[in-house]
């Protein structure tokens, strides 16, 4: 089980060919209180860096990009009525979607946790 | 000193201010404009006092015939306006404020708009309204775009009996987009249902109808709403708010989007504007609404208050992915609409609708009694109806204009084969005498 | 405060309607009838009056308070403009569409036509249409014309270039007209980065949209060069005229090289903003775009009379129910008539004087991300106050307690913690000084008592409102009585 990060602050946790996607604590901090997550449609095919879905806060809207290429197989409907879960637990309960990853080799374009942490420190 | 009177600066103040700025003179403040870019010309008349200006405006307005007895509507209606509308909406605290970006010092506008949204929902039987759009025609165009967005499809169907000006606006909005608009030719002043059902398929994003339609006919679109739903398409219904005191609401017919022009609610004709457009939807579509929306919330002490909400839909946040580019809307006209509805109230709105229909039915009767004149509508009507004359409508209308009556809107320019037809509008403002005079004048030009 | 619906009592009534002088019509068939009257308020006329009067007192407005809302030009709206429009209240917009009907509305038609000529002279454009109902609607008309222009030349283009400091309406408009948006960053000197702009330009760019002066209140010295580069790539240049108030008689966008512009009459030409509208956004173009203007148009015949022109095949068509927001057009016409040439030049000179004065007096207290003389507005950043965890919004709320409407905050997006101040020409030095004093007080409090800023506002009917809750638990329509 490996977790990878994008420069746009998404994370993906890969178990076998299944990847769970969400946004990072840093992204959540930038957005503020999240008010709505436009969940992707089940079955949606996405390419790495292609648009997966979007999140809204009071004063911002932000697109979420697919960390890897694949197909959406499950979405977190708990977020429909309680988007604040993403604020409370961005890398846990606040996951957004699961995807069947088509091409794991795309992970070479992503960061591991320590690289990502350093990347975020550089943004401050 | 100021030449215009609206800048308060004295020469001494200007000098002191320039000193604070560290500029030698006013021209220095414009030094960032490259020398070659100065205005090539600015050839405008000299200014004048407000008194002279008002004389000039009165002289201009006097070139409009202001005592014409009007039987034309077509999206702009002459209705009674209670005095409280001008007095309250005219208050400068409303009229000289702007979009309520800072809610704590804009609760007046915000609560009024929340009440407006509520009134629109109750009138239309829908669940969520925005805080106004520009006018009825652009509201229809926004509804068309909304249907495309919600369904992800590219085909729209519009009843040809929808106001032709509004349909033209929809075509303007769609011209540069990858979308197809199918127009269904009307049959005897109503929707051609066979044709409508025949073109409903799983590629259709929305079906657009108007109730009452341009010919004045009222229809029940419940069957169309269910058929649209079966195909995953939306039913978009334009409505005339005054009629909703009597007529079944778009919400109870199952419409997904209801919209219309609010001029008839407390706004003068004013040569066509400002008016306001309204739009209300079923709650599931709220995130796709264009324009401002006011929502209820609480302050830090738990006290109820109102804010602009769901702003992440809008252009100032979402930019090219916004639901619309609309920024300024027609807030003050919407406020007039709200004051109008509150002043008339629940019973008053129903009574007003009844009065309109009574007058129009009376007019329909006396006009259709003129030899050779027939009513074209194959359905009940509200305060407009379509007549077929035994002569070209253009000629008839022109001759009646000469008698100080705008008898109706000729249809030749909008519909092939309707060269003899006019749409006649009769609001509560028309008296029985005026109606009788119109009938007599029509009789006269036809037969004497 | 209660809602008007909560004051409703069954059976109560404000306005009485006239008695009918015709027989009652038969009922509509059940299938077409409303079964229940709409749930509108039932209140007396005095209750209506008290309710809306009380609501009005919960607003800041130009007539009651200084309102330096950047980008919105909240100048004083002369009262004579309200009188000027009254004589036109009854004119019906369909009259000129009846056979020979235009002879009954020569006044209204003439006013529209004369206004288009005045706006053309003011902006240096050739032709105008007054149909667009707001600034964003004018932009849309402009971009539709540009799209039609390229189509007429069989020239398929995909992109519209905008600076990142642009109003959100610019990219939103481009998208509504079917274009993809390319955003160019702002250079450290506060204008669109010229090198990045050059790189963004290619033969697939249909148009560049720019605000002039820009949203940072700066006049871009490279504006003519930008127009030139765009033209050499076959693109047209659209001017967002929202900031015209700064340059009346000084610069005409049409002279610089812009191909199209909209003018926000409610801003530059002093019509009341109405709590969010109505505005009006006439669109002007150079000759090569004139054929594409919206229809119908008001045309002047050789004998001096006015008629409706339907426009040729190239017209983008109708954009609004009738002729635009006529009431706003009439007010703007009255304003231009009253001020005249010298008065309008003075408008810009004093608007720019006031903005530079505010900038000069506040620059030691707040960071100025783009220094240098400004035009009609100045943009500060609360970045210095951020060190005390005080944000632009806290300063804004504090100003409310001092009796001022706050500046625009968090726009333009390229300035962190932006405070955008547009004083307008109608404010006196004394008013500016008291506002400046309040801004300085806020800057001081950020260091000494930041909590006092965070607690603001305290003098308003409600304290800070929970916008997150409003967006999560959506309540946009009152339920119940």
PDB file of N, CA, C and O in Angstrom, chain A residues 76-120:
ATOM      1  N   UNK A  76     -17.608   8.736  -2.365  1.00  0.00           N
ATOM      2  CA  UNK A  76     -17.920   8.826  -0.939  1.00  0.00           C
ATOM      3  C   UNK A  76     -19.183   9.658  -0.727  1.00  0.00           C
ATOM      4  O   UNK A  76     -19.116  10.877  -0.534  1.00  0.00           O
ATOM      5  N   UNK A  77     -20.338   8.998  -0.751  1.00  0.00           N
ATOM      6  CA  UNK A  77     -21.610   9.724  -0.647  1.00  0.00           C
ATOM      7  C   UNK A  77     -21.825  10.364   0.714  1.00  0.00           C
ATOM      8  O   UNK A  77     -22.686  11.232   0.858  1.00  0.00           O
ATOM      9  N   UNK A  78     -21.036   9.949   1.705  1.00  0.00           N
ATOM     10  CA  UNK A  78     -21.169  10.598   3.017  1.00  0.00           C
ATOM     11  C   UNK A  78     -20.897  12.093   2.902  1.00  0.00           C
ATOM     12  O   UNK A  78     -21.400  12.894   3.683  1.00  0.00           O
ATOM     13  N   UNK A  79     -20.111  12.465   1.881  1.00  0.00           N
ATOM     14  CA  UNK A  79     -19.751  13.883   1.736  1.00  0.00           C
ATOM     15  C   UNK A  79     -20.905  14.726   1.197  1.00  0.00           C
ATOM     16  O   UNK A  79     -20.894  15.950   1.305  1.00  0.00           O
ATOM     17  N   UNK A  80     -21.902  14.072   0.598  1.00  0.00           N
ATOM     18  CA  UNK A  80     -23.047  14.813   0.063  1.00  0.00           C
ATOM     19  C   UNK A  80     -23.710  15.646   1.147  1.00  0.00           C
ATOM     20  O   UNK A  80     -24.018  16.815   0.959  1.00  0.00           O
ATOM     21  N   UNK A  81     -23.948  15.005   2.290  1.00  0.00           N
ATOM     22  CA  UNK A  81     -24.655  15.716   3.346  1.00  0.00           C
ATOM     23  C   UNK A  81     -23.697  16.287   4.385  1.00  0.00           C
ATOM     24  O   UNK A  81     -24.088  17.109   5.203  1.00  0.00           O
ATOM     25  N   UNK A  82     -22.448  15.847   4.360  1.00  0.00           N
ATOM     26  CA  UNK A  82     -21.509  16.314   5.388  1.00  0.00           C
ATOM     27  C   UNK A  82     -20.139  16.611   4.773  1.00  0.00           C
ATOM     28  O   UNK A  82     -19.155  15.914   5.035  1.00  0.00           O
ATOM     29  N   UNK A  83     -20.056  17.691   3.955  1.00  0.00           N
ATOM     30  CA  UNK A  83     -18.776  18.010   3.313  1.00  0.00           C
ATOM     31  C   UNK A  83     -17.686  18.351   4.330  1.00  0.00           C
ATOM     32  O   UNK A  83     -16.493  18.267   4.022  1.00  0.00           O
ATOM     33  N   UNK A  84     -18.109  18.698   5.561  1.00  0.00           N
ATOM     34  CA  UNK A  84     -17.115  19.069   6.578  1.00  0.00           C
ATOM     35  C   UNK A  84     -16.195  17.907   6.944  1.00  0.00           C
ATOM     36  O   UNK A  84     -15.129  18.108   7.515  1.00  0.00           O
ATOM     37  N   UNK A  85     -16.598  16.681   6.580  1.00  0.00           N
ATOM     38  CA  UNK A  85     -15.729  15.533   6.853  1.00  0.00           C
ATOM     39  C   UNK A  85     -14.368  15.725   6.181  1.00  0.00           C
ATOM     40  O   UNK A  85     -13.334  15.335   6.720  1.00  0.00           O
ATOM     41  N   UNK A  86     -14.366  16.351   5.011  1.00  0.00           N
ATOM     42  CA  UNK A  86     -13.088  16.581   4.323  1.00  0.00           C
ATOM     43  C   UNK A  86     -12.210  17.512   5.149  1.00  0.00           C
ATOM     44  O   UNK A  86     -10.996  17.332   5.237  1.00  0.00           O
ATOM     45  N   UNK A  87     -12.821  18.527   5.789  1.00  0.00           N
ATOM     46  CA  UNK A  87     -12.044  19.399   6.664  1.00  0.00           C
ATOM     47  C   UNK A  87     -11.509  18.640   7.869  1.00  0.00           C
ATOM     48  O   UNK A  87     -10.366  18.823   8.279  1.00  0.00           O
ATOM     49  N   UNK A  88     -12.361  17.760   8.407  1.00  0.00           N
ATOM     50  CA  UNK A  88     -11.986  17.075   9.650  1.00  0.00           C
ATOM     51  C   UNK A  88     -10.960  15.972   9.416  1.00  0.00           C
ATOM     52  O   UNK A  88     -10.061  15.761  10.217  1.00  0.00           O
ATOM     53  N   UNK A  89     -11.090  15.285   8.295  1.00  0.00           N
ATOM     54  CA  UNK A  89     -10.225  14.124   8.074  1.00  0.00           C
ATOM     55  C   UNK A  89      -9.891  13.974   6.586  1.00  0.00           C
ATOM     56  O   UNK A  89     -10.382  13.074   5.908  1.00  0.00           O
ATOM     57  N   UNK A  90      -9.073  14.902   6.068  1.00  0.00           N
ATOM     58  CA  UNK A  90      -8.854  14.921   4.614  1.00  0.00           C
ATOM     59  C   UNK A  90      -8.246  13.629   4.066  1.00  0.00           C
ATOM     60  O   UNK A  90      -8.542  13.256   2.933  1.00  0.00           O
ATOM     61  N   UNK A  91      -7.418  12.978   4.864  1.00  0.00           N
ATOM     62  CA  UNK A  91      -6.767  11.785   4.321  1.00  0.00           C
ATOM     63  C   UNK A  91      -7.360  10.504   4.889  1.00  0.00           C
ATOM     64  O   UNK A  91      -6.805   9.417   4.725  1.00  0.00           O
ATOM     65  N   UNK A  92      -8.484  10.631   5.600  1.00  0.00           N
ATOM     66  CA  UNK A  92      -9.140   9.450   6.151  1.00  0.00           C
ATOM     67  C   UNK A  92     -10.570   9.364   5.668  1.00  0.00           C
ATOM     68  O   UNK A  92     -10.822   9.125   4.486  1.00  0.00           O
ATOM     69  N   UNK A  93     -11.512   9.641   6.592  1.00  0.00           N
ATOM     70  CA  UNK A  93     -12.940   9.593   6.276  1.00  0.00           C
ATOM     71  C   UNK A  93     -13.319  10.505   5.114  1.00  0.00           C
ATOM     72  O   UNK A  93     -14.340  10.300   4.464  1.00  0.00           O
ATOM     73  N   UNK A  94     -12.486  11.517   4.883  1.00  0.00           N
ATOM     74  CA  UNK A  94     -12.820  12.505   3.857  1.00  0.00           C
ATOM     75  C   UNK A  94     -12.324  12.137   2.466  1.00  0.00           C
ATOM     76  O   UNK A  94     -12.183  13.004   1.613  1.00  0.00           O
ATOM     77  N   UNK A  95     -12.070  10.858   2.226  1.00  0.00           N
ATOM     78  CA  UNK A  95     -11.692  10.441   0.860  1.00  0.00           C
ATOM     79  C   UNK A  95     -12.821  10.777  -0.101  1.00  0.00           C
ATOM     80  O   UNK A  95     -13.982  10.907   0.303  1.00  0.00           O
ATOM     81  N   UNK A  96     -12.512  10.954  -1.352  1.00  0.00           N
ATOM     82  CA  UNK A  96     -13.532  11.421  -2.296  1.00  0.00           C
ATOM     83  C   UNK A  96     -14.008  10.308  -3.233  1.00  0.00           C
ATOM     84  O   UNK A  96     -15.202  10.113  -3.409  1.00  0.00           O
ATOM     85  N   UNK A  97     -13.058   9.592  -3.817  1.00  0.00           N
ATOM     86  CA  UNK A  97     -13.465   8.560  -4.782  1.00  0.00           C
ATOM     87  C   UNK A  97     -12.465   7.420  -4.807  1.00  0.00           C
ATOM     88  O   UNK A  97     -11.308   7.584  -4.406  1.00  0.00           O
ATOM     89  N   UNK A  98     -12.944   6.259  -5.262  1.00  0.00           N
ATOM     90  CA  UNK A  98     -12.029   5.141  -5.504  1.00  0.00           C
ATOM     91  C   UNK A  98     -11.988   4.896  -6.999  1.00  0.00           C
ATOM     92  O   UNK A  98     -13.024   4.996  -7.683  1.00  0.00           O
ATOM     93  N   UNK A  99     -10.825   4.557  -7.489  1.00  0.00           N
ATOM     94  CA  UNK A  99     -10.734   4.276  -8.919  1.00  0.00           C
ATOM     95  C   UNK A  99      -9.965   2.996  -9.182  1.00  0.00           C
ATOM     96  O   UNK A  99      -9.098   2.604  -8.404  1.00  0.00           O
ATOM     97  N   UNK A 100     -10.367   2.370 -10.266  1.00  0.00           N
ATOM     98  CA  UNK A 100      -9.622   1.224 -10.779  1.00  0.00           C
ATOM     99  C   UNK A 100      -8.478   1.824 -11.595  1.00  0.00           C
ATOM    100  O   UNK A 100      -8.709   2.491 -12.608  1.00  0.00           O
ATOM    101  N   UNK A 101      -7.249   1.630 -11.100  1.00  0.00           N
ATOM    102  CA  UNK A 101      -6.116   2.267 -11.770  1.00  0.00           C
ATOM    103  C   UNK A 101      -5.718   1.447 -12.992  1.00  0.00           C
ATOM    104  O   UNK A 101      -5.554   0.225 -12.916  1.00  0.00           O
ATOM    105  N   UNK A 102      -5.601   2.139 -14.099  1.00  0.00           N
ATOM    106  CA  UNK A 102      -5.323   1.458 -15.357  1.00  0.00           C
ATOM    107  C   UNK A 102      -3.827   1.272 -15.548  1.00  0.00           C
ATOM    108  O   UNK A 102      -3.370   0.259 -16.053  1.00  0.00           O
ATOM    109  N   UNK A 103      -3.101   2.317 -15.133  1.00  0.00           N
ATOM    110  CA  UNK A 103      -1.678   2.305 -15.431  1.00  0.00           C
ATOM    111  C   UNK A 103      -0.891   2.813 -14.225  1.00  0.00           C
ATOM    112  O   UNK A 103      -0.776   4.009 -14.000  1.00  0.00           O
ATOM    113  N   UNK A 104      -0.359   1.858 -13.460  1.00  0.00           N
ATOM    114  CA  UNK A 104       0.358   2.223 -12.235  1.00  0.00           C
ATOM    115  C   UNK A 104       1.669   2.945 -12.504  1.00  0.00           C
ATOM    116  O   UNK A 104       2.197   3.630 -11.636  1.00  0.00           O
ATOM    117  N   UNK A 105       2.180   2.801 -13.714  1.00  0.00           N
ATOM    118  CA  UNK A 105       3.490   3.405 -13.991  1.00  0.00           C
ATOM    119  C   UNK A 105       3.400   4.933 -13.921  1.00  0.00           C
ATOM    120  O   UNK A 105       4.416   5.608 -13.766  1.00  0.00           O
ATOM    121  N   UNK A 106       2.175   5.473 -14.022  1.00  0.00           N
ATOM    122  CA  UNK A 106       1.999   6.926 -13.900  1.00  0.00           C
ATOM    123  C   UNK A 106       2.470   7.436 -12.547  1.00  0.00           C
ATOM    124  O   UNK A 106       2.710   8.637 -12.381  1.00  0.00           O
ATOM    125  N   UNK A 107       2.597   6.554 -11.583  1.00  0.00           N
ATOM    126  CA  UNK A 107       3.019   6.960 -10.240  1.00  0.00           C
ATOM    127  C   UNK A 107       4.403   7.593 -10.247  1.00  0.00           C
ATOM    128  O   UNK A 107       4.761   8.334  -9.334  1.00  0.00           O
ATOM    129  N   UNK A 108       5.157   7.314 -11.310  1.00  0.00           N
ATOM    130  CA  UNK A 108       6.506   7.899 -11.352  1.00  0.00           C
ATOM    131  C   UNK A 108       6.446   9.432 -11.465  1.00  0.00           C
ATOM    132  O   UNK A 108       7.404  10.127 -11.168  1.00  0.00           O
ATOM    133  N   UNK A 109       5.263   9.975 -11.890  1.00  0.00           N
ATOM    134  CA  UNK A 109       5.102  11.432 -11.977  1.00  0.00           C
ATOM    135  C   UNK A 109       4.646  12.042 -10.649  1.00  0.00           C
ATOM    136  O   UNK A 109       4.435  13.241 -10.572  1.00  0.00           O
ATOM    137  N   UNK A 110       4.425  11.193  -9.639  1.00  0.00           N
ATOM    138  CA  UNK A 110       3.880  11.683  -8.374  1.00  0.00           C
ATOM    139  C   UNK A 110       4.970  11.747  -7.308  1.00  0.00           C
ATOM    140  O   UNK A 110       6.068  11.234  -7.490  1.00  0.00           O
ATOM    141  N   UNK A 111       4.633  12.372  -6.182  1.00  0.00           N
ATOM    142  CA  UNK A 111       5.588  12.500  -5.083  1.00  0.00           C
ATOM    143  C   UNK A 111       5.248  11.517  -3.966  1.00  0.00           C
ATOM    144  O   UNK A 111       4.075  11.191  -3.758  1.00  0.00           O
ATOM    145  N   UNK A 112       6.285  11.092  -3.240  1.00  0.00           N
ATOM    146  CA  UNK A 112       6.022  10.330  -2.025  1.00  0.00           C
ATOM    147  C   UNK A 112       5.787  11.333  -0.898  1.00  0.00           C
ATOM    148  O   UNK A 112       5.946  12.538  -1.083  1.00  0.00           O
ATOM    149  N   UNK A 113       5.400  10.837   0.274  1.00  0.00           N
ATOM    150  CA  UNK A 113       5.010  11.761   1.345  1.00  0.00           C
ATOM    151  C   UNK A 113       6.124  12.732   1.732  1.00  0.00           C
ATOM    152  O   UNK A 113       5.890  13.935   1.866  1.00  0.00           O
ATOM    153  N   UNK A 114       7.337  12.229   1.867  1.00  0.00           N
ATOM    154  CA  UNK A 114       8.385  13.136   2.332  1.00  0.00           C
ATOM    155  C   UNK A 114       8.689  14.200   1.281  1.00  0.00           C
ATOM    156  O   UNK A 114       8.902  15.368   1.612  1.00  0.00           O
ATOM    157  N   UNK A 115       8.638  13.820   0.009  1.00  0.00           N
ATOM    158  CA  UNK A 115       8.859  14.822  -1.046  1.00  0.00           C
ATOM    159  C   UNK A 115       7.732  15.858  -1.040  1.00  0.00           C
ATOM    160  O   UNK A 115       7.968  17.047  -1.218  1.00  0.00           O
ATOM    161  N   UNK A 116       6.534  15.346  -0.840  1.00  0.00           N
ATOM    162  CA  UNK A 116       5.390  16.267  -0.849  1.00  0.00           C
ATOM    163  C   UNK A 116       5.477  17.252   0.316  1.00  0.00           C
ATOM    164  O   UNK A 116       5.255  18.447   0.160  1.00  0.00           O
ATOM    165  N   UNK A 117       5.826  16.715   1.495  1.00  0.00           N
ATOM    166  CA  UNK A 117       5.934  17.587   2.669  1.00  0.00           C
ATOM    167  C   UNK A 117       6.943  18.695   2.409  1.00  0.00           C
ATOM    168  O   UNK A 117       6.729  19.858   2.764  1.00  0.00           O
ATOM    169  N   UNK A 118       8.032  18.319   1.763  1.00  0.00           N
ATOM    170  CA  UNK A 118       9.059  19.315   1.476  1.00  0.00           C
ATOM    171  C   UNK A 118       8.531  20.342   0.457  1.00  0.00           C
ATOM    172  O   UNK A 118       8.758  21.544   0.583  1.00  0.00           O
ATOM    173  N   UNK A 119       7.794  19.830  -0.521  1.00  0.00           N
ATOM    174  CA  UNK A 119       7.192  20.697  -1.550  1.00  0.00           C
ATOM    175  C   UNK A 119       6.267  21.723  -0.897  1.00  0.00           C
ATOM    176  O   UNK A 119       6.317  22.927  -1.205  1.00  0.00           O
ATOM    177  N   UNK A 120       5.462  21.266   0.053  1.00  0.00           N
ATOM    178  CA  UNK A 120       4.530  22.170   0.725  1.00  0.00           C
ATOM    179  C   UNK A 120       5.289  23.204   1.556  1.00  0.00           C
ATOM    180  O   UNK A 120       4.933  24.387   1.561  1.00  0.00           O
TER     181      UNK A 120
END
